[in-house]
Coordinates of C-alpha atoms (C1' of nucleotides) in Angstrom, one line a residue:
Chain R
X149 CA 0.0 0.0 0.0
X150 CA 2.9 2.3 0.5
X151 CA 3.9 3.5 -2.9
X152 CA 6.4 1.3 -4.6
X153 CA 7.7 4.4 -6.5
X154 CA 10.7 6.4 -5.2
X155 CA 9.3 8.2 -2.2
X156 CA 12.4 10.4 -2.4
X157 CA 11.3 13.3 -0.3
X158 CA 8.8 11.5 1.8
X159 CA 8.8 12.4 5.5
X160 CA 9.4 9.3 7.6
X161 CA 8.3 11.1 10.7
X162 CA 4.9 11.8 9.2
X163 CA 4.6 8.3 7.9
X164 CA 5.2 6.9 11.4
X165 CA 2.9 9.4 13.0
X166 CA 0.1 8.4 10.7
X167 CA 0.6 4.7 11.2
X168 CA 0.8 5.1 14.9
X169 CA -2.3 7.3 15.0
X170 CA -4.2 4.8 12.9
X171 CA -3.2 1.9 15.2
X172 CA -4.3 3.8 18.3
X173 CA -7.6 5.0 16.8
X174 CA -8.6 1.6 15.5
X175 CA -7.9 0.1 18.9
X176 CA -10.0 2.8 20.6
X177 CA -12.9 3.2 18.2
X178 CA -12.9 0.3 15.8
X179 CA -12.7 0.4 12.1
X180 CA -16.2 1.7 11.3
X181 CA -15.9 4.8 13.4
X182 CA -12.4 5.6 12.2
X183 CA -12.0 8.6 9.9
X184 CA -9.1 9.9 7.9
X185 CA -9.6 13.3 9.4
X186 CA -9.2 11.8 12.9
X187 CA -6.0 10.1 11.9
X188 CA -4.6 13.3 10.4
X189 CA -5.5 15.3 13.4
X190 CA -4.0 12.9 15.9
X191 CA -0.9 12.5 13.7
X192 CA -0.5 16.2 13.4
X193 CA -0.6 15.9 9.7
X194 CA -2.5 17.4 6.8
X195 CA -5.1 15.1 5.2
X196 CA -3.4 15.5 1.9
X197 CA -0.3 13.8 3.3
X198 CA -2.4 10.7 3.9
X199 CA -4.2 10.9 0.6
X200 CA -0.9 11.4 -1.1
X201 CA 0.5 8.1 0.0
X202 CA -2.5 5.8 0.7
X203 CA -5.6 5.1 -1.3
X204 CA -8.1 4.5 1.4
X205 CA -8.7 4.2 5.1
X206 CA -8.4 0.5 4.7
X207 CA -5.0 0.8 3.2
X208 CA -3.7 2.9 6.1
X209 CA -5.2 0.5 8.6
X210 CA -3.8 -2.6 7.0
X211 CA -0.4 -0.9 6.6
X212 CA -0.5 0.1 10.3
X213 CA -1.4 -3.4 11.6
X214 CA 0.5 -5.6 9.3
X215 CA 4.1 -6.2 10.4
X216 CA 2.8 -5.8 13.9
X217 CA 2.2 -9.4 14.1
X218 CA 4.7 -12.2 14.7
X219 CA 3.4 -14.4 12.0
X220 CA 6.1 -15.7 9.7
X221 CA 7.6 -17.8 12.4
X222 CA 8.1 -21.5 11.5
X223 CA 6.1 -24.0 13.5
X224 CA 7.9 -25.9 16.2
X225 CA 9.1 -29.3 15.3
X226 CA 9.2 -31.7 18.2
X227 CA 8.9 -34.7 16.0
X228 CA 5.2 -35.2 16.9
X229 CA 2.9 -33.5 14.4
X230 CA -0.2 -33.4 16.5
X231 CA 1.7 -31.8 19.4
X232 CA 3.1 -29.1 17.3
X233 CA -0.1 -28.4 15.5
X234 CA -1.9 -28.2 18.8
X235 CA 0.6 -25.7 20.0
X236 CA 0.1 -23.3 17.0
X237 CA -3.6 -23.7 16.9
X238 CA -4.0 -23.0 20.6
X239 CA -1.8 -20.0 20.3
X240 CA -3.7 -18.7 17.2
X241 CA -7.0 -19.3 18.8
X242 CA -6.0 -17.5 22.0
X243 CA -4.7 -14.6 20.0
X244 CA -7.9 -14.2 18.0
X245 CA -9.9 -14.5 21.2
X246 CA -7.8 -11.9 23.0
X247 CA -9.9 -8.7 23.6
X248 CA -6.9 -6.4 23.2
X249 CA -6.3 -7.3 19.6
X250 CA -9.9 -8.1 18.7
X251 CA -10.5 -4.6 17.5
X252 CA -7.4 -4.5 15.3
X253 CA -8.0 -7.9 13.8
X254 CA -11.6 -7.2 13.1
X255 CA -10.6 -3.9 11.5
X256 CA -8.1 -5.6 9.3
X257 CA -10.7 -8.3 8.4
X258 CA -13.3 -5.8 7.4
X259 CA -10.8 -3.8 5.3
X260 CA -9.8 -6.9 3.5
X261 CA -13.5 -8.0 2.9
X262 CA -14.2 -4.6 1.3
X263 CA -11.3 -4.1 -1.0
X264 CA -9.8 -6.9 -3.2
X265 CA -6.5 -5.0 -3.5
X266 CA -6.1 -5.0 0.3
X267 CA -7.0 -8.6 0.3
X268 CA -4.1 -9.3 -2.0
X269 CA -1.6 -7.5 0.3
X270 CA -3.1 -9.2 3.3
X271 CA -2.7 -12.6 1.7
X272 CA 0.9 -12.0 0.6
X273 CA 2.3 -10.4 3.7
X274 CA 0.2 -12.0 6.4
X275 CA -1.7 -15.1 5.6
X276 CA 0.7 -16.5 3.1
X277 CA 3.7 -16.9 5.4
X278 CA 1.5 -18.4 8.2
X279 CA 0.0 -21.0 5.8
X280 CA 3.4 -21.7 4.3
X281 CA 5.0 -22.5 7.6
X282 CA 2.1 -24.8 8.5
X283 CA 2.5 -26.5 5.1
X284 CA 6.2 -26.9 5.7
X285 CA 5.7 -28.5 9.1
X286 CA 3.2 -30.9 7.4
X287 CA 5.7 -31.7 4.7
X288 CA 8.3 -32.6 7.3
X289 CA 5.8 -34.8 9.0
X290 CA 5.1 -36.5 5.8
X291 CA 8.8 -37.2 5.4
X292 CA 8.7 -38.7 8.9
X293 CA 5.9 -41.0 7.8
X294 CA 3.3 -39.4 10.0
X295 CA 1.3 -38.2 7.1
X296 CA -0.1 -40.2 4.2
X297 CA 2.0 -39.7 1.0
X298 CA -1.0 -38.5 -1.0
X299 CA -2.3 -36.1 1.5
X300 CA -3.0 -32.5 0.3
X301 CA -1.0 -30.4 2.6
X302 CA -2.1 -27.1 1.1
X303 CA -5.7 -27.9 1.8
X304 CA -4.9 -29.3 5.3
X305 CA -3.2 -26.1 6.3
X306 CA -6.2 -24.1 5.1
X307 CA -8.6 -26.3 6.9
X308 CA -6.8 -25.9 10.1
X309 CA -6.7 -22.1 10.1
X310 CA -10.1 -21.9 8.3
X311 CA -11.7 -23.6 11.3
X312 CA -10.5 -20.9 13.7
X313 CA -11.2 -18.1 11.3
X314 CA -14.8 -19.4 10.7
X315 CA -15.6 -19.6 14.3
X316 CA -14.0 -16.3 15.1
X317 CA -15.4 -14.4 12.2
X318 CA -19.0 -15.5 12.8
X319 CA -18.9 -15.9 16.5
X320 CA -19.9 -19.5 16.4
X321 CA -18.4 -20.5 19.7
X322 CA -15.6 -20.1 22.1
X323 CA -12.0 -20.1 20.7
X324 CA -10.5 -22.1 23.5
X325 CA -7.9 -24.8 23.8
X326 CA -10.6 -27.5 23.6
X327 CA -11.7 -26.2 20.2
X328 CA -8.2 -26.0 18.9
X329 CA -7.5 -29.5 20.1
X330 CA -10.6 -30.9 18.5
X331 CA -9.7 -29.4 15.2
X332 CA -6.2 -30.7 15.4
X333 CA -7.5 -34.2 16.4
X334 CA -9.8 -34.3 13.4
X335 CA -7.2 -33.0 10.8
X336 CA -4.2 -34.9 12.2
X337 CA -6.2 -38.1 12.1
X338 CA -7.4 -37.3 8.6
X339 CA -3.9 -36.9 7.4
X340 CA -2.7 -40.4 8.4
Chain Q
X1186 CA -34.6 -7.3 12.6
X1187 CA -38.2 -6.8 11.8
X1188 CA -39.8 -5.7 15.0
X1189 CA -41.0 -8.5 17.2
X1190 CA -43.7 -6.2 18.6
X1191 CA -47.1 -5.9 17.1
X1192 CA -46.5 -4.4 13.7
X1193 CA -50.3 -4.2 13.4
X1194 CA -50.5 -1.3 11.1
X1195 CA -47.4 -2.0 9.2
X1196 CA -47.7 -1.7 5.4
X1197 CA -46.7 -5.0 3.9
X1198 CA -46.4 -3.4 0.5
X1199 CA -43.8 -1.0 1.7
X1200 CA -42.0 -3.7 3.5
X1201 CA -41.7 -5.8 0.4
X1202 CA -40.8 -2.8 -1.8
X1203 CA -38.0 -1.9 0.6
X1204 CA -36.6 -5.5 0.7
X1205 CA -36.8 -5.8 -3.0
X1206 CA -35.1 -2.5 -3.6
X1207 CA -32.4 -3.4 -1.2
X1208 CA -31.8 -6.8 -2.8
X1209 CA -31.6 -5.2 -6.3
X1210 CA -29.3 -2.4 -5.2
X1211 CA -26.9 -4.7 -3.4
X1212 CA -26.6 -6.8 -6.5
X1213 CA -26.0 -3.8 -8.6
X1214 CA -23.7 -1.7 -6.5
X1215 CA -22.5 -3.8 -3.6
X1216 CA -22.9 -3.2 0.1
X1217 CA -20.4 -0.4 0.5
X1218 CA -22.0 1.9 -2.1
X1219 CA -25.5 1.2 -1.0
X1220 CA -27.3 4.0 0.8
X1221 CA -30.5 4.2 2.7
X1222 CA -31.6 7.1 0.6
X1223 CA -31.2 5.0 -2.6
X1224 CA -33.3 2.2 -1.1
X1225 CA -36.0 4.6 -0.1
X1226 CA -36.0 6.2 -3.5
X1227 CA -36.1 3.0 -5.5
X1228 CA -38.8 1.6 -3.2
X1229 CA -40.8 4.7 -3.5
X1230 CA -40.9 5.0 0.3
X1231 CA -40.0 7.7 2.8
X1232 CA -36.7 7.3 4.6
X1233 CA -38.5 7.4 7.9
X1234 CA -40.3 4.2 6.9
X1235 CA -37.0 2.4 6.7
X1236 CA -35.7 3.9 9.9
X1237 CA -38.9 3.1 11.7
X1238 CA -38.6 -0.6 11.2
X1239 CA -34.9 -1.2 10.8
X1240 CA -31.9 -0.1 12.7
X1241 CA -29.3 0.1 10.0
X1242 CA -28.4 -0.5 6.4
X1243 CA -27.0 -3.9 7.5
X1244 CA -30.3 -4.9 9.1
X1245 CA -32.2 -4.2 5.9
X1246 CA -29.8 -6.0 3.7
X1247 CA -29.6 -9.1 6.0
X1248 CA -33.4 -9.1 6.1
X1249 CA -33.7 -8.8 2.4
X1250 CA -31.2 -11.6 1.7
X1251 CA -32.0 -14.1 4.4
X1252 CA -34.9 -16.4 3.6
X1253 CA -33.8 -16.0 0.0
X1254 CA -31.5 -19.0 0.3
X1255 CA -32.5 -22.6 0.3
X1256 CA -30.4 -23.5 3.3
X1257 CA -32.3 -25.5 5.9
X1258 CA -32.6 -28.5 3.6
X1259 CA -31.4 -31.8 5.1
X1260 CA -28.4 -33.4 3.5
X1261 CA -29.0 -36.3 1.2
X1262 CA -28.5 -39.7 2.7
X1263 CA -27.4 -42.3 0.2
X1264 CA -25.8 -44.4 2.9
X1265 CA -22.2 -43.3 2.0
X1266 CA -21.1 -40.3 4.0
X1267 CA -18.3 -39.2 1.8
X1268 CA -20.5 -39.1 -1.2
X1269 CA -23.2 -37.1 0.5
X1270 CA -20.7 -34.6 2.0
X1271 CA -19.0 -34.2 -1.4
X1272 CA -22.4 -33.4 -2.8
X1273 CA -23.2 -30.6 -0.3
X1274 CA -19.7 -29.2 -0.3
X1275 CA -19.5 -29.0 -4.1
X1276 CA -22.9 -27.3 -4.1
X1277 CA -21.9 -24.9 -1.4
X1278 CA -18.6 -24.1 -3.1
X1279 CA -20.3 -23.5 -6.4
X1280 CA -22.8 -21.3 -4.8
X1281 CA -20.2 -19.1 -3.1
X1282 CA -18.2 -18.9 -6.3
X1283 CA -21.2 -17.9 -8.4
X1284 CA -20.8 -14.3 -9.6
X1285 CA -24.5 -13.7 -9.5
X1286 CA -24.8 -14.1 -5.8
X1287 CA -21.3 -13.0 -4.9
X1288 CA -22.3 -9.4 -4.3
X1289 CA -25.2 -10.4 -2.0
X1290 CA -23.2 -12.9 0.0
X1291 CA -20.3 -10.5 0.4
X1292 CA -22.8 -7.8 1.5
X1293 CA -24.3 -10.1 4.1
X1294 CA -20.9 -11.1 5.3
X1295 CA -19.7 -7.5 5.7
X1296 CA -22.9 -6.6 7.5
X1297 CA -22.5 -9.5 9.9
X1298 CA -18.8 -8.6 10.5
X1299 CA -19.7 -5.1 11.5
X1300 CA -22.7 -5.6 13.8
X1301 CA -22.8 -8.3 16.4
X1302 CA -26.6 -8.1 16.6
X1303 CA -26.8 -9.0 12.9
X1304 CA -24.3 -11.8 13.4
X1305 CA -26.7 -13.2 16.0
X1306 CA -29.6 -13.2 13.5
X1307 CA -27.4 -14.6 10.8
X1308 CA -26.3 -17.4 12.9
X1309 CA -29.7 -18.4 14.0
X1310 CA -31.6 -18.1 10.8
X1311 CA -29.0 -19.0 8.3
X1312 CA -25.9 -20.7 9.6
X1313 CA -27.4 -22.7 12.4
X1314 CA -29.8 -24.7 10.2
X1315 CA -27.0 -25.5 7.7
X1316 CA -24.6 -26.7 10.4
X1317 CA -27.4 -28.6 12.1
X1318 CA -28.3 -30.6 9.0
X1319 CA -24.6 -31.4 8.4
X1320 CA -24.4 -32.5 12.0
X1321 CA -27.4 -34.7 11.6
X1322 CA -26.0 -36.4 8.6
X1323 CA -22.8 -37.1 10.5
X1324 CA -24.8 -38.5 13.4
X1325 CA -26.6 -40.8 11.1
X1326 CA -23.2 -41.9 9.7
X1327 CA -22.0 -42.6 13.1
X1328 CA -25.0 -44.8 13.8
X1329 CA -24.1 -46.6 10.6
X1330 CA -20.6 -47.1 12.0
X1331 CA -18.9 -45.0 9.3
X1332 CA -17.7 -42.5 11.9
X1333 CA -15.8 -43.1 15.1
X1334 CA -18.0 -43.1 18.2
X1335 CA -16.0 -40.4 20.0
X1336 CA -15.8 -38.0 17.0
X1337 CA -16.8 -34.4 17.6
X1338 CA -19.5 -33.9 15.0
X1339 CA -20.1 -30.3 15.9
X1340 CA -16.5 -29.4 15.2
X1341 CA -16.5 -31.6 12.1
X1342 CA -19.4 -29.7 10.6
X1343 CA -17.7 -26.4 11.3
X1344 CA -14.5 -27.5 9.8
X1345 CA -16.2 -28.5 6.6
X1346 CA -18.0 -25.2 6.0
X1347 CA -15.2 -23.2 7.6
X1348 CA -12.8 -24.4 4.9
X1349 CA -15.0 -23.1 2.2
X1350 CA -15.8 -19.9 4.0
X1351 CA -12.1 -19.2 4.7
X1352 CA -11.1 -19.7 1.1
X1353 CA -14.0 -17.7 -0.1
X1354 CA -13.7 -14.8 2.4
X1355 CA -10.0 -14.2 1.8
X1356 CA -9.8 -15.2 -1.8
X1357 CA -7.2 -17.9 -1.1
X1358 CA -8.0 -20.0 -4.2
X1359 CA -10.6 -21.4 -6.5
X1360 CA -13.8 -22.8 -5.0
X1361 CA -14.1 -25.7 -7.4
X1362 CA -15.1 -29.3 -7.0
X1363 CA -11.5 -30.3 -6.5
X1364 CA -11.2 -28.2 -3.4
X1365 CA -14.6 -29.4 -2.1
X1366 CA -13.5 -33.0 -2.6
X1367 CA -10.1 -32.5 -1.0
X1368 CA -11.7 -31.1 2.1
X1369 CA -14.2 -33.9 2.3
X1370 CA -11.5 -36.4 1.8
X1371 CA -9.5 -35.0 4.7
X1372 CA -12.4 -34.7 7.1
X1373 CA -14.2 -37.9 6.2
X1374 CA -10.9 -39.8 6.7
X1375 CA -10.4 -38.0 10.0
X1376 CA -13.8 -39.0 11.3
X1377 CA -13.2 -42.7 10.9
Chain O
dC1167 C1' 12.7 26.3 -7.8
dT1168 C1' 10.4 22.1 -7.2
dG1169 C1' 8.0 18.9 -4.3
dT1170 C1' 6.5 17.8 0.4
dC1171 C1' 4.6 19.5 4.3
dA1172 C1' 0.5 21.3 7.9
dA1173 C1' -3.6 23.5 7.8
dG1174 C1' -7.9 24.0 6.5
dA1175 C1' -11.5 25.7 3.0
dC1176 C1' -14.4 23.6 -0.2
dG1177 C1' -18.4 21.1 -2.7
dA1178 C1' -20.4 16.7 -2.7
dT1179 C1' -22.8 13.0 -0.4
dA1180 C1' -25.1 10.5 3.1
dC1181 C1' -26.4 10.4 7.5
dG1182 C1' -30.4 10.3 10.9
dT1183 C1' -34.1 13.5 12.7
dC1184 C1' -37.9 16.2 11.9
dT1185 C1' -42.2 18.0 10.2
dC1186 C1' -45.8 18.2 6.9
dG1187 C1' -50.2 16.6 5.1
dT1188 C1' -52.3 12.3 3.5
dC1189 C1' -53.9 7.4 4.0
dT1190 C1' -55.0 3.3 6.4
dT1191 C1' -56.7 0.7 10.0
dG1192 C1' -58.8 -1.0 14.3
dC1193 C1' -62.6 -0.3 17.2
dG1194 C1' -66.4 1.6 19.7
dA1195 C1' -70.8 3.9 18.8
dT1196 C1' -74.6 3.6 16.3
Chain W
dA1359 C1' -73.5 -4.3 9.7
dT1360 C1' -71.9 0.4 9.0
dC1361 C1' -69.9 4.4 10.1
dG1362 C1' -66.8 7.8 12.1
dC1363 C1' -62.8 8.9 14.3
dA1364 C1' -58.3 8.9 16.6
dA1365 C1' -53.8 6.7 16.3
dG1366 C1' -50.4 6.3 13.9
dA1367 C1' -48.0 4.7 9.5
dC1368 C1' -47.1 6.6 5.3
dG1369 C1' -44.4 9.4 1.2
dA1370 C1' -41.9 13.4 0.6
dG1371 C1' -38.3 16.0 1.5
dA1372 C1' -36.0 19.9 4.4
dC1373 C1' -32.7 20.2 7.8
dG1374 C1' -28.1 20.3 10.3
dT1375 C1' -24.1 17.3 11.0
dA1376 C1' -20.3 14.5 9.6
dT1377 C1' -17.1 12.7 6.5
dC1378 C1' -15.4 12.3 2.2
dG1379 C1' -11.7 13.4 -1.3
dT1380 C1' -9.9 17.6 -3.8
dC1381 C1' -7.9 21.9 -3.8
dT1382 C1' -5.4 26.1 -2.2
dT1383 C1' -2.1 28.5 0.5
dG1384 C1' 2.3 29.7 2.4
dA1385 C1' 6.4 27.7 4.8
dC1386 C1' 10.5 25.3 4.2
dA1387 C1' 13.6 21.7 2.8
dG1388 C1' 16.5 19.5 -0.8

DNA sequence: CTGTCAAGACGATACGTCTCGTCTTGCGAT
DNA sequence: ATCGCAAGACGAGACGTATCGTCTTGACAG
């Protein structure tokens, strides 16, 4: 979302102030009530400075929240697939359930739902790495013989996170360890 | 969303006109660009008549789209679980992928993401029945011995639809038969 | 001297409330 | 049974507010 073009004379201070203001305001008021004018005011920045470098409220918000999140990390590899998956799934579930980051995550989600271009960025910089590292762990498990040779690891990774996302997004039930474990049990067993 | 209280004197004609206009406008312009004023204008109705009976744009849209959809239907029961699941999942995937109803479904989804009260309605009138009928089919499969006795059917149903929802919502890949089949393969195998 | 900056004026929408005068409807009196 | 009337729902749209995205200004930095 930041311009790819040479932002030669761009003020880094303003950029940071804008992203920080956006992050704070989203946490305080949520995405719907957030306005560009409020971001500009809190950042001590002219509106034009925002419009010059971003295309929309969603772009600013996504930019401000992405990179925030420790997501590219590889999954642990203790040798037992189910254990490692349980670990990540429990963590992910807890993170999504956490009230502190609920507002931010919801904001990012709405932004992504509304603008395909943002969805693209979100997928590449956020979701992609997470899915890839899960896929890698599954591949290593397959080499260890814990997963059937013909299993579709891509789909398996999606199914795992999809389950959490589904429940979280639509408020279908609690995102606790029990749920994470149940999903892992089902998928891990399906992969054998 | 419609008042539970005695809508004794409520004009059914206006109600229908509003819901129809909302449905059309969502399909034409999408949720974001939809305005209450446009709905009122197309429906030939005063704005107040909308505000009298609905609380928000989202409420009108959800009301206009819910009930539209043939969702409570029980799953087929041919005796083979995987076959039946494949059937529903393929159908669901195709439906979500269909351009004609994309706009509507996206609109409903955004509305639900934005307002917890709408999410409640959506879950009860739309999602609940779908999940329930999947769960029922799984229960019948369990009785037939095709599913492990200790399997969590609730979670399994969520995982199935969650996978489609995840891919659809975030645009992770094509929603084709191959994907539906892969998910079913994984879950059905996990349930044994 | 060219481009970014903060500040904010500007026209364009859309919001949600309100007021107006008209219609519709339920119900009690006839 | 029919009628008359009050309550209130209706279509229309004016109103003030909020936010949008653009545009203008003058300062100043490279």
